Amino acid sequence: MNLLLGYYPGCALHGSSSDYESSIQACLQAFKIRLVELNGWVCCGASAAHSVNPLLSKSLSARNLAIAEREGYTELLAPCPLCSMELCKARHTILEDEEHRKQLSDIVELPLQGKTRVINVLQVFESIGQAELREHVKQPLTEVRAACYYGCLLTRPPKVVEFDDCEHPNSMEGILEALGASTVKWNFATECCGAGMTLAREETVIELSHRILANAVAHGANCIVVACPMCHVNLDMKQEETRKAHPELPQLPVYYLSDLVGLAVGLKESQLGVDKHFVPAELDLLSEPAETR
Amino acid sequence: MEDLTARTAEIPGVKCAVHYKYMCSDPGQSLVREKIVEEKLDGLVVAACSPHMHMKTFRAAAKAAGLNPYLVEIANIREHCSWVHEPKTEMTTVKAMDIIRMSVNKVIQDHSLEPIKVSLVKRALVIGGGVAGIQAALDIADAGHEVILVEREPSVGGKMAGLSETFPTLDCSQCILTPRMVEVGQHPGIRLYTYSEVEAVSGFLGNFSVTIRKKARYVDVDKCNGCLDCWAKCPSKQNQSEFDYGLGQRKAIYVPFPQAVPARPVIDPKTCIKFQRNKCGVCLKICKANAINYEDEDKIVTEEVGAIVVATGFKLYNIGKKQDTPGIIGYGEYGYGEYKDVIDGLQFERLASASGPTSGEIRRPSDGAEPKNVVFIACVGSRDPAKGIPYCSKICCMYTAKHTMLYKHKVHDGQAHVFYMDIRAGGKSYDEFVRRAIEKDGARYYRGRVSKISEENGKLMVSGSDTIGGEPVEIEADMVVLASAMRPSDGAKELAQKLKIGYDEHGFLSESHPKLRPVETTTAGIFVCGACQGPKDIPESVAQASAAAAKVQVLFSKSELTREPEVARIDEINCAACSACLRACPYSAIERAEIRDRGGNLVKYTSRVNPSLCMGCGTCVSVCPSKCADLEGFSEQQIYGMVNSLI
Amino acid sequence: MSGDFEPKIVAYLCNWCTYLAADLAGTNRLEYPANVRIVRLPCTGRIDFNLIIKAFEMGADAVLVSGCHPGDCHYTAGNYHARRRWILFRELLDVMGIDLNRIHFAWISAAESKKFQQLMSDMTSRIREMGPYTGYREIAGIEP
């Protein structure tokens, strides 16, 4: 493919979710897609900025967009859905509201046209296309029965992110099926996992995560696939806590989408960071019945 | 005033000017009549109040004195002058004089006009045989006029024929409707075209020509005696019944329901074994009346009518993901079409109906079990701009309350839950009805929306919120009933285009004026009633249908139609036939015509006004690049005459 | 001398909305300056914009065109036609050098008598300040 993409890691991928970064980097390398980190990027403001000061929140993202524009990227990959949404929101404003655009451009002291499109990880795989994915597969994921979990942010707000069907997305299913995996129909693909509440109200997050995990199991999934660092924290890192509160829940591996693409094209677990997951996630485990885990 | 009168007498063209305090009174009018005769006047200007007040009065006075009424002008020196300006100042007097002078200059350019007479066919077409169409047809026919009733389905009855019981009285829908259907079928003044559609409409008020397609029924309606043996014996049984909205089954030769009018079956070639595999032929063999005709074809008939009533009704919003209209978005998250036990309001009506697929027992579609917990969701689609339907469907609050009652009356140990946005129960005995559902029949109402319906362990998990209690609600339901939005029925827009009547952005047909002309359309002679005009319940539909019928009767009360002659005319000799006026005319009253010589050779094309259709707005006048269009009563000469006198 | 100047305003009003608003202003005795001369037309759609020029030619200092609000036209769409034509005509007048501040377009419904009164008062004092309109005569080459 030989493609160069702008890359906005955000705080998570350089910190708590470095496993996600290594997974994406390794996986995309296999498709000859090179990620170039944005020079001098700033925090997207996360959930704090936009709830306190919308202008600050937009300005932070506007700065990142202006940098991407200056460096000439047509597309900017933001793997964290919150970063991605914040960037999309800012770009939406820039494109729709001329006055606001000028204001933001003045604040960040850079020209700002909204030229760079912001994309998520799923969109990268979609642009590679099912045919090319299938060609690259060295180890078909026949044992995988995935519950595709999009979380609350990836498709919302629909008018801003313009990605998939807001309530009934199915792009992830298409990608996984190209890798030889099967996917299950289940109920909580776009439900909230509790996100940042994990720090303030752990018990709420445990209940929400339990519903998600239990529903995936009830519908016959043997793993959950995510595309969000926060979802991964709540479903993977907190799974032990969740299982303490709900002992009947079997252990359920939680993969990043890029993990499974990487494994399918022949990368090793250690290259992708799968070995750093809290819940053991080696592919071989999936062939065993859940109860024995 | 005396001064004004004297100065008026000096205006060029004025024969005499007289002053009288109450010109509109009887003595005043006598004075006008006298002067017209005495002075042999050929024009009259009344300097008085607004023409909206007394134009008619003075035109009548002129007519009585032998002066053409269209040679009368009114100079509005009261509302537009003496009442709004400082009294007794020079400026006010000057203005009054200017107004009079302008009117005099207009009247000089006036010429006699005669009312336009239009012939009239006293026969009405009613499109749509639901409760509104039935009511309109019966009212018109009972008044002694012929009616042609066109219905798309094999039977009249519409949506109401499929309802169980009706709010707020809970009387059985079929019990009140079927006698009316029979009446329509037997009325000597009504000709019924069922299984037929309006193909094309031409003509105008009093003189419409309507082309109707009678779809191939494969049963000769005249020969058939309605024994329905064919229906009983047809071996192709497992076809989804349209009348039961897919919950029941019908045969390939069928009447939609036993009380159908006419009680004549149709064959559905898609499910008939004879048509599909050229076998069977049972119906042909057993029909003693020899009415089966597999070779039947669509027939086109033409009817002449003087008025048209459109009553094409509604359909329900398609809740599932797939939509037939751009801009309308489905509720994928409710699983309609995916989970068998998520049904819509009309499907529930069939479940609750004694003539329905379960004979009126509440049995859920998936396994026929009696549901013990039923969730009803109001406003599915309605009032949701995000789904493309910002309007309220008006009837859902009421029928949802009714559903909970019907359910409770049939499943005594069952529990009904209702999610609602607001309860809109305006109407006679309506709010009391909703209170009864809540207080007496114990329906649990939650003010809030449902975010998702999902299946878990054979139960439908309904996740919603109770915004009054301030907490999320999750209900394990056995069945969910969605009160989905009302939308205009399929083909309503296309029909409106054929009729040249307006429709709104949602496809509901437009009335001429929302308050004062609620059943008229902008096309004279075409009326609307029922849910095709906007969401409404049965009483409102019936009332509107009777109103439309009354309007038709007013029209038919005259032997011919007279219309105001203040309409557009085209100078056909000089018209360049550019058709700019055709495109601008809001009433499609201008057509492209040919002028031929005596030998029949085409001399030229021209635009031509149909005075029966023209409403006199004058838009054609201002768009005509060659100044060939003009408007009687407000002609170029008249208006320029007024402006010219302004110096 | 603009203090003594009384402008002449010609108003082309539609029969069903603004003309009735002016009637209602009368019924309610809403006083306004006597500078306006009203020409009744069935619809703003009937207003041939040459009439505007004609009014200037006859010495008007300003012209008002007013009819039903968009969507309320007695004839369904006449006012939309007027608006569409006005957009084009405006440009043309501008090119010709006609002072567009002398022409006012307004939507006034039959109920808005107050609005009519207000508009007439405002317009009159505005034109009073602007002074007599000599521009047209200059453009048309008419001797003063």
PDB file of N, CA and C in Angstrom, chain B residues 50-52 55 76 79-80 83-86 91 94-95 98 102 522 584 586-587 615-619 621-623 627 630-631 634-636 639-640 642-644 646-647, chain C residues 6 8 10 12 15 19-20 22-23 25-27 29-43 45-48 50-51 54 58 74-76 78 81 85:
ATOM      1  N   SER B  50     -62.887  51.555   2.651  1.00  0.00           N
ATOM      2  CA  SER B  50     -62.102  50.553   1.919  1.00  0.00           C
ATOM      3  C   SER B  50     -62.960  49.745   0.946  1.00  0.00           C
ATOM      4  N   PRO B  51     -62.412  49.403  -0.212  1.00  0.00           N
ATOM      5  CA  PRO B  51     -63.158  48.555  -1.150  1.00  0.00           C
ATOM      6  C   PRO B  51     -63.516  47.202  -0.537  1.00  0.00           C
ATOM      7  N   HIS B  52     -62.744  46.796   0.474  1.00  0.00           N
ATOM      8  CA  HIS B  52     -63.069  45.520   1.129  1.00  0.00           C
ATOM      9  C   HIS B  52     -64.393  45.630   1.881  1.00  0.00           C
ATOM     10  N   MET B  55     -67.268  47.539  -1.832  1.00  0.00           N
ATOM     11  CA  MET B  55     -67.169  47.387  -3.283  1.00  0.00           C
ATOM     12  C   MET B  55     -68.402  46.670  -3.819  1.00  0.00           C
ATOM     13  N   ASN B  76     -60.294  54.975  -1.478  1.00  0.00           N
ATOM     14  CA  ASN B  76     -60.321  54.687  -0.037  1.00  0.00           C
ATOM     15  C   ASN B  76     -59.772  55.888   0.743  1.00  0.00           C
ATOM     16  N   GLU B  79     -60.129  54.707   5.611  1.00  0.00           N
ATOM     17  CA  GLU B  79     -59.084  53.920   6.284  1.00  0.00           C
ATOM     18  C   GLU B  79     -57.674  54.374   5.894  1.00  0.00           C
ATOM     19  N   HIS B  80     -57.531  54.768   4.625  1.00  0.00           N
ATOM     20  CA  HIS B  80     -56.177  55.096   4.162  1.00  0.00           C
ATOM     21  C   HIS B  80     -55.855  56.581   4.249  1.00  0.00           C
ATOM     22  N   TRP B  83     -58.717  58.612   8.587  1.00  0.00           N
ATOM     23  CA  TRP B  83     -58.587  57.957   9.886  1.00  0.00           C
ATOM     24  C   TRP B  83     -57.149  57.845  10.374  1.00  0.00           C
ATOM     25  N   VAL B  84     -56.201  58.049   9.487  1.00  0.00           N
ATOM     26  CA  VAL B  84     -54.813  57.809   9.892  1.00  0.00           C
ATOM     27  C   VAL B  84     -53.935  59.069   9.824  1.00  0.00           C
ATOM     28  N   HIS B  85     -54.496  60.163   9.344  1.00  0.00           N
ATOM     29  CA  HIS B  85     -53.671  61.372   9.244  1.00  0.00           C
ATOM     30  C   HIS B  85     -54.285  62.504  10.056  1.00  0.00           C
ATOM     31  N   GLU B  86     -53.440  63.434  10.349  1.00  0.00           N
ATOM     32  CA  GLU B  86     -53.859  64.600  11.116  1.00  0.00           C
ATOM     33  C   GLU B  86     -55.044  65.288  10.408  1.00  0.00           C
ATOM     34  N   MET B  91     -51.994  68.758   4.001  1.00  0.00           N
ATOM     35  CA  MET B  91     -51.398  67.505   3.507  1.00  0.00           C
ATOM     36  C   MET B  91     -52.432  66.400   3.401  1.00  0.00           C
ATOM     37  N   VAL B  94     -54.686  67.115   0.482  1.00  0.00           N
ATOM     38  CA  VAL B  94     -53.972  66.828  -0.771  1.00  0.00           C
ATOM     39  C   VAL B  94     -53.951  65.331  -1.035  1.00  0.00           C
ATOM     40  N   LYS B  95     -53.715  64.578   0.032  1.00  0.00           N
ATOM     41  CA  LYS B  95     -53.664  63.128  -0.159  1.00  0.00           C
ATOM     42  C   LYS B  95     -55.028  62.602  -0.604  1.00  0.00           C
ATOM     43  N   ASP B  98     -55.470  63.266  -4.121  1.00  0.00           N
ATOM     44  CA  ASP B  98     -54.624  62.367  -4.934  1.00  0.00           C
ATOM     45  C   ASP B  98     -55.297  61.004  -5.082  1.00  0.00           C
ATOM     46  N   MET B 102     -56.409  59.410  -8.567  1.00  0.00           N
ATOM     47  CA  MET B 102     -55.910  58.112  -9.025  1.00  0.00           C
ATOM     48  C   MET B 102     -57.083  57.201  -9.411  1.00  0.00           C
ATOM     49  N   THR B 522     -55.668  24.304  -3.378  1.00  0.00           N
ATOM     50  CA  THR B 522     -55.466  25.499  -4.197  1.00  0.00           C
ATOM     51  C   THR B 522     -56.026  25.302  -5.600  1.00  0.00           C
ATOM     52  N   ALA B 584     -44.924  30.308 -14.506  1.00  0.00           N
ATOM     53  CA  ALA B 584     -45.150  31.143 -13.333  1.00  0.00           C
ATOM     54  C   ALA B 584     -46.532  30.922 -12.717  1.00  0.00           C
ATOM     55  N   PRO B 586     -49.471  29.850 -10.725  1.00  0.00           N
ATOM     56  CA  PRO B 586     -49.603  28.903  -9.608  1.00  0.00           C
ATOM     57  C   PRO B 586     -50.786  27.953  -9.788  1.00  0.00           C
ATOM     58  N   TYR B 587     -51.647  28.207 -10.750  1.00  0.00           N
ATOM     59  CA  TYR B 587     -52.866  27.406 -10.879  1.00  0.00           C
ATOM     60  C   TYR B 587     -52.907  26.566 -12.147  1.00  0.00           C
ATOM     61  N   MET B 615     -57.179  32.488 -11.199  1.00  0.00           N
ATOM     62  CA  MET B 615     -57.654  33.084  -9.959  1.00  0.00           C
ATOM     63  C   MET B 615     -57.374  34.586  -9.927  1.00  0.00           C
ATOM     64  N   GLY B 616     -56.668  35.096 -10.908  1.00  0.00           N
ATOM     65  CA  GLY B 616     -56.482  36.541 -11.006  1.00  0.00           C
ATOM     66  C   GLY B 616     -55.359  37.110 -10.178  1.00  0.00           C
ATOM     67  N   CYS B 617     -54.278  36.360  -9.989  1.00  0.00           N
ATOM     68  CA  CYS B 617     -53.178  36.906  -9.189  1.00  0.00           C
ATOM     69  C   CYS B 617     -52.321  37.871 -10.004  1.00  0.00           C
ATOM     70  N   GLY B 618     -52.269  37.649 -11.309  1.00  0.00           N
ATOM     71  CA  GLY B 618     -51.526  38.568 -12.161  1.00  0.00           C
ATOM     72  C   GLY B 618     -50.035  38.292 -12.257  1.00  0.00           C
ATOM     73  N   THR B 619     -49.602  37.156 -11.724  1.00  0.00           N
ATOM     74  CA  THR B 619     -48.169  36.848 -11.808  1.00  0.00           C
ATOM     75  C   THR B 619     -47.718  36.752 -13.266  1.00  0.00           C
ATOM     76  N   VAL B 621     -48.678  38.510 -15.696  1.00  0.00           N
ATOM     77  CA  VAL B 621     -48.507  39.833 -16.288  1.00  0.00           C
ATOM     78  C   VAL B 621     -47.076  40.313 -16.078  1.00  0.00           C
ATOM     79  N   SER B 622     -46.596  40.118 -14.854  1.00  0.00           N
ATOM     80  CA  SER B 622     -45.280  40.670 -14.577  1.00  0.00           C
ATOM     81  C   SER B 622     -44.150  39.825 -15.150  1.00  0.00           C
ATOM     82  N   VAL B 623     -44.415  38.557 -15.497  1.00  0.00           N
ATOM     83  CA  VAL B 623     -43.319  37.767 -16.082  1.00  0.00           C
ATOM     84  C   VAL B 623     -43.316  37.836 -17.604  1.00  0.00           C
ATOM     85  N   LYS B 627     -45.161  41.745 -22.906  1.00  0.00           N
ATOM     86  CA  LYS B 627     -46.313  42.544 -22.466  1.00  0.00           C
ATOM     87  C   LYS B 627     -47.604  42.092 -23.123  1.00  0.00           C
ATOM     88  N   ASP B 630     -52.193  40.301 -19.535  1.00  0.00           N
ATOM     89  CA  ASP B 630     -52.730  41.415 -18.758  1.00  0.00           C
ATOM     90  C   ASP B 630     -53.817  40.880 -17.839  1.00  0.00           C
ATOM     91  N   LEU B 631     -54.179  41.686 -16.866  1.00  0.00           N
ATOM     92  CA  LEU B 631     -55.137  41.212 -15.882  1.00  0.00           C
ATOM     93  C   LEU B 631     -56.339  42.146 -15.862  1.00  0.00           C
ATOM     94  N   PHE B 634     -57.080  44.968 -13.130  1.00  0.00           N
ATOM     95  CA  PHE B 634     -55.799  45.533 -12.695  1.00  0.00           C
ATOM     96  C   PHE B 634     -54.870  45.585 -13.901  1.00  0.00           C
ATOM     97  N   SER B 635     -55.395  46.066 -15.012  1.00  0.00           N
ATOM     98  CA  SER B 635     -54.621  46.014 -16.247  1.00  0.00           C
ATOM     99  C   SER B 635     -53.471  47.011 -16.193  1.00  0.00           C
ATOM    100  N   GLU B 636     -52.536  46.831 -17.114  1.00  0.00           N
ATOM    101  CA  GLU B 636     -51.401  47.738 -17.198  1.00  0.00           C
ATOM    102  C   GLU B 636     -51.897  49.174 -17.371  1.00  0.00           C
ATOM    103  N   ILE B 639     -53.353  50.482 -14.028  1.00  0.00           N
ATOM    104  CA  ILE B 639     -52.366  50.771 -12.983  1.00  0.00           C
ATOM    105  C   ILE B 639     -51.499  51.960 -13.392  1.00  0.00           C
ATOM    106  N   TYR B 640     -51.038  51.932 -14.661  1.00  0.00           N
ATOM    107  CA  TYR B 640     -50.214  53.062 -15.113  1.00  0.00           C
ATOM    108  C   TYR B 640     -51.035  54.352 -15.103  1.00  0.00           C
ATOM    109  N   MET B 642     -53.240  55.124 -12.948  1.00  0.00           N
ATOM    110  CA  MET B 642     -53.198  55.610 -11.567  1.00  0.00           C
ATOM    111  C   MET B 642     -51.872  56.297 -11.270  1.00  0.00           C
ATOM    112  N   VAL B 643     -50.781  55.608 -11.626  1.00  0.00           N
ATOM    113  CA  VAL B 643     -49.463  56.157 -11.292  1.00  0.00           C
ATOM    114  C   VAL B 643     -49.216  57.455 -12.051  1.00  0.00           C
ATOM    115  N   ASN B 644     -49.709  57.498 -13.305  1.00  0.00           N
ATOM    116  CA  ASN B 644     -49.525  58.697 -14.117  1.00  0.00           C
ATOM    117  C   ASN B 644     -50.186  59.932 -13.515  1.00  0.00           C
ATOM    118  N   LEU B 646     -50.142  60.836 -10.558  1.00  0.00           N
ATOM    119  CA  LEU B 646     -49.562  61.140  -9.248  1.00  0.00           C
ATOM    120  C   LEU B 646     -48.826  62.471  -9.161  1.00  0.00           C
ATOM    121  N   ILE B 647     -48.605  63.106 -10.305  1.00  0.00           N
ATOM    122  CA  ILE B 647     -47.783  64.342 -10.292  1.00  0.00           C
ATOM    123  C   ILE B 647     -48.401  65.399  -9.371  1.00  0.00           C
TER     124      ILE B 647
ATOM    125  N   GLU C   6     -41.389  67.485   2.145  1.00  0.00           N
ATOM    126  CA  GLU C   6     -42.307  66.373   2.399  1.00  0.00           C
ATOM    127  C   GLU C   6     -42.206  65.379   1.247  1.00  0.00           C
ATOM    128  N   LYS C   8     -42.717  62.232  -1.341  1.00  0.00           N
ATOM    129  CA  LYS C   8     -43.826  61.468  -1.903  1.00  0.00           C
ATOM    130  C   LYS C   8     -43.396  60.006  -1.943  1.00  0.00           C
ATOM    131  N   VAL C  10     -44.669  56.152  -2.989  1.00  0.00           N
ATOM    132  CA  VAL C  10     -45.679  55.338  -3.662  1.00  0.00           C
ATOM    133  C   VAL C  10     -45.586  53.924  -3.109  1.00  0.00           C
ATOM    134  N   TYR C  12     -46.925  50.031  -3.465  1.00  0.00           N
ATOM    135  CA  TYR C  12     -47.650  49.000  -4.201  1.00  0.00           C
ATOM    136  C   TYR C  12     -47.963  47.880  -3.214  1.00  0.00           C
ATOM    137  N   ASN C  15     -53.509  43.086  -2.285  1.00  0.00           N
ATOM    138  CA  ASN C  15     -54.888  43.277  -1.851  1.00  0.00           C
ATOM    139  C   ASN C  15     -55.214  42.522  -0.569  1.00  0.00           C
ATOM    140  N   TYR C  19     -52.562  45.632   2.063  1.00  0.00           N
ATOM    141  CA  TYR C  19     -53.657  46.586   1.882  1.00  0.00           C
ATOM    142  C   TYR C  19     -54.612  46.498   3.075  1.00  0.00           C
ATOM    143  N   LEU C  20     -54.857  45.256   3.517  1.00  0.00           N
ATOM    144  CA  LEU C  20     -55.742  45.059   4.664  1.00  0.00           C
ATOM    145  C   LEU C  20     -55.096  45.558   5.957  1.00  0.00           C
ATOM    146  N   ALA C  22     -53.224  48.134   6.094  1.00  0.00           N
ATOM    147  CA  ALA C  22     -53.435  49.582   6.038  1.00  0.00           C
ATOM    148  C   ALA C  22     -54.883  49.917   6.412  1.00  0.00           C
ATOM    149  N   ASP C  23     -55.825  49.058   5.972  1.00  0.00           N
ATOM    150  CA  ASP C  23     -57.227  49.229   6.374  1.00  0.00           C
ATOM    151  C   ASP C  23     -57.361  49.145   7.891  1.00  0.00           C
ATOM    152  N   ALA C  25     -55.080  49.612  10.101  1.00  0.00           N
ATOM    153  CA  ALA C  25     -54.463  50.787  10.726  1.00  0.00           C
ATOM    154  C   ALA C  25     -55.493  51.908  10.798  1.00  0.00           C
ATOM    155  N   GLY C  26     -56.313  52.006   9.745  1.00  0.00           N
ATOM    156  CA  GLY C  26     -57.381  53.006   9.739  1.00  0.00           C
ATOM    157  C   GLY C  26     -58.406  52.714  10.818  1.00  0.00           C
ATOM    158  N   THR C  27     -58.895  51.497  10.840  1.00  0.00           N
ATOM    159  CA  THR C  27     -59.902  51.114  11.829  1.00  0.00           C
ATOM    160  C   THR C  27     -59.394  51.377  13.247  1.00  0.00           C
ATOM    161  N   ARG C  29     -57.215  53.634  14.025  1.00  0.00           N
ATOM    162  CA  ARG C  29     -56.798  55.039  14.102  1.00  0.00           C
ATOM    163  C   ARG C  29     -55.302  55.168  14.441  1.00  0.00           C
ATOM    164  N   LEU C  30     -54.511  54.368  13.778  1.00  0.00           N
ATOM    165  CA  LEU C  30     -53.063  54.441  14.012  1.00  0.00           C
ATOM    166  C   LEU C  30     -52.507  55.531  13.086  1.00  0.00           C
ATOM    167  N   GLU C  31     -52.110  56.628  13.666  1.00  0.00           N
ATOM    168  CA  GLU C  31     -51.731  57.769  12.841  1.00  0.00           C
ATOM    169  C   GLU C  31     -50.325  57.638  12.259  1.00  0.00           C
ATOM    170  N   TYR C  32     -50.176  58.041  11.009  1.00  0.00           N
ATOM    171  CA  TYR C  32     -48.848  58.093  10.374  1.00  0.00           C
ATOM    172  C   TYR C  32     -48.848  59.221   9.356  1.00  0.00           C
ATOM    173  N   PRO C  33     -47.679  59.676   8.915  1.00  0.00           N
ATOM    174  CA  PRO C  33     -47.608  60.830   8.021  1.00  0.00           C
ATOM    175  C   PRO C  33     -48.341  60.580   6.705  1.00  0.00           C
ATOM    176  N   ALA C  34     -48.885  61.631   6.135  1.00  0.00           N
ATOM    177  CA  ALA C  34     -49.736  61.496   4.950  1.00  0.00           C
ATOM    178  C   ALA C  34     -48.930  61.545   3.659  1.00  0.00           C
ATOM    179  N   ASN C  35     -47.757  60.928   3.669  1.00  0.00           N
ATOM    180  CA  ASN C  35     -46.893  61.040   2.498  1.00  0.00           C
ATOM    181  C   ASN C  35     -47.061  59.900   1.505  1.00  0.00           C
ATOM    182  N   VAL C  36     -47.783  58.858   1.920  1.00  0.00           N
ATOM    183  CA  VAL C  36     -47.843  57.676   1.070  1.00  0.00           C
ATOM    184  C   VAL C  36     -49.074  57.694   0.180  1.00  0.00           C
ATOM    185  N   ARG C  37     -48.892  57.204  -1.067  1.00  0.00           N
ATOM    186  CA  ARG C  37     -50.008  56.998  -1.988  1.00  0.00           C
ATOM    187  C   ARG C  37     -50.039  55.508  -2.289  1.00  0.00           C
ATOM    188  N   ILE C  38     -51.185  54.915  -1.993  1.00  0.00           N
ATOM    189  CA  ILE C  38     -51.272  53.464  -2.093  1.00  0.00           C
ATOM    190  C   ILE C  38     -51.891  53.031  -3.420  1.00  0.00           C
ATOM    191  N   VAL C  39     -51.244  52.078  -4.086  1.00  0.00           N
ATOM    192  CA  VAL C  39     -51.809  51.471  -5.295  1.00  0.00           C
ATOM    193  C   VAL C  39     -52.117  50.018  -4.965  1.00  0.00           C
ATOM    194  N   ARG C  40     -53.389  49.667  -5.110  1.00  0.00           N
ATOM    195  CA  ARG C  40     -53.824  48.312  -4.743  1.00  0.00           C
ATOM    196  C   ARG C  40     -53.620  47.368  -5.934  1.00  0.00           C
ATOM    197  N   LEU C  41     -52.970  46.232  -5.672  1.00  0.00           N
ATOM    198  CA  LEU C  41     -52.770  45.214  -6.697  1.00  0.00           C
ATOM    199  C   LEU C  41     -53.203  43.880  -6.100  1.00  0.00           C
ATOM    200  N   PRO C  42     -53.592  42.915  -6.932  1.00  0.00           N
ATOM    201  CA  PRO C  42     -54.068  41.661  -6.334  1.00  0.00           C
ATOM    202  C   PRO C  42     -52.976  40.943  -5.535  1.00  0.00           C
ATOM    203  N   CYS C  43     -51.724  41.085  -5.988  1.00  0.00           N
ATOM    204  CA  CYS C  43     -50.685  40.253  -5.402  1.00  0.00           C
ATOM    205  C   CYS C  43     -49.342  40.893  -5.714  1.00  0.00           C
ATOM    206  N   GLY C  45     -47.031  39.380  -6.773  1.00  0.00           N
ATOM    207  CA  GLY C  45     -46.650  38.722  -8.023  1.00  0.00           C
ATOM    208  C   GLY C  45     -47.069  39.542  -9.235  1.00  0.00           C
ATOM    209  N   ARG C  46     -48.077  40.389  -9.089  1.00  0.00           N
ATOM    210  CA  ARG C  46     -48.554  41.216 -10.193  1.00  0.00           C
ATOM    211  C   ARG C  46     -47.639  42.421 -10.413  1.00  0.00           C
ATOM    212  N   ILE C  47     -46.792  42.719  -9.444  1.00  0.00           N
ATOM    213  CA  ILE C  47     -46.023  43.954  -9.521  1.00  0.00           C
ATOM    214  C   ILE C  47     -44.905  43.848 -10.550  1.00  0.00           C
ATOM    215  N   ASP C  48     -45.180  44.497 -11.641  1.00  0.00           N
ATOM    216  CA  ASP C  48     -44.208  44.603 -12.704  1.00  0.00           C
ATOM    217  C   ASP C  48     -43.213  45.652 -12.209  1.00  0.00           C
ATOM    218  N   ASN C  50     -41.308  47.533 -13.567  1.00  0.00           N
ATOM    219  CA  ASN C  50     -41.286  48.802 -14.293  1.00  0.00           C
ATOM    220  C   ASN C  50     -42.118  49.846 -13.565  1.00  0.00           C
ATOM    221  N   LEU C  51     -43.091  49.352 -12.780  1.00  0.00           N
ATOM    222  CA  LEU C  51     -43.929  50.277 -12.022  1.00  0.00           C
ATOM    223  C   LEU C  51     -43.092  51.086 -11.034  1.00  0.00           C
ATOM    224  N   LYS C  54     -41.542  53.705 -13.026  1.00  0.00           N
ATOM    225  CA  LYS C  54     -42.587  54.653 -13.403  1.00  0.00           C
ATOM    226  C   LYS C  54     -42.855  55.627 -12.246  1.00  0.00           C
ATOM    227  N   MET C  58     -42.547  59.657 -12.175  1.00  0.00           N
ATOM    228  CA  MET C  58     -43.628  60.576 -11.834  1.00  0.00           C
ATOM    229  C   MET C  58     -43.282  61.430 -10.616  1.00  0.00           C
ATOM    230  N   HIS C  74     -51.964  34.632  -0.824  1.00  0.00           N
ATOM    231  CA  HIS C  74     -53.342  34.284  -1.165  1.00  0.00           C
ATOM    232  C   HIS C  74     -53.371  33.402  -2.407  1.00  0.00           C
ATOM    233  N   TYR C  75     -52.401  33.599  -3.267  1.00  0.00           N
ATOM    234  CA  TYR C  75     -52.328  32.836  -4.511  1.00  0.00           C
ATOM    235  C   TYR C  75     -51.190  31.826  -4.456  1.00  0.00           C
ATOM    236  N   THR C  76     -50.897  31.327  -3.275  1.00  0.00           N
ATOM    237  CA  THR C  76     -49.900  30.294  -3.045  1.00  0.00           C
ATOM    238  C   THR C  76     -48.453  30.761  -3.194  1.00  0.00           C
ATOM    239  N   GLY C  78     -47.328  33.753  -5.402  1.00  0.00           N
ATOM    240  CA  GLY C  78     -47.075  35.014  -6.088  1.00  0.00           C
ATOM    241  C   GLY C  78     -45.958  35.806  -5.449  1.00  0.00           C
ATOM    242  N   HIS C  81     -42.561  34.617  -6.414  1.00  0.00           N
ATOM    243  CA  HIS C  81     -42.177  35.114  -7.746  1.00  0.00           C
ATOM    244  C   HIS C  81     -41.662  36.544  -7.645  1.00  0.00           C
ATOM    245  N   ARG C  85     -37.937  37.797  -8.615  1.00  0.00           N
ATOM    246  CA  ARG C  85     -37.711  38.813  -9.637  1.00  0.00           C
ATOM    247  C   ARG C  85     -37.015  40.030  -9.034  1.00  0.00           C
TER     248      ARG C  85
END
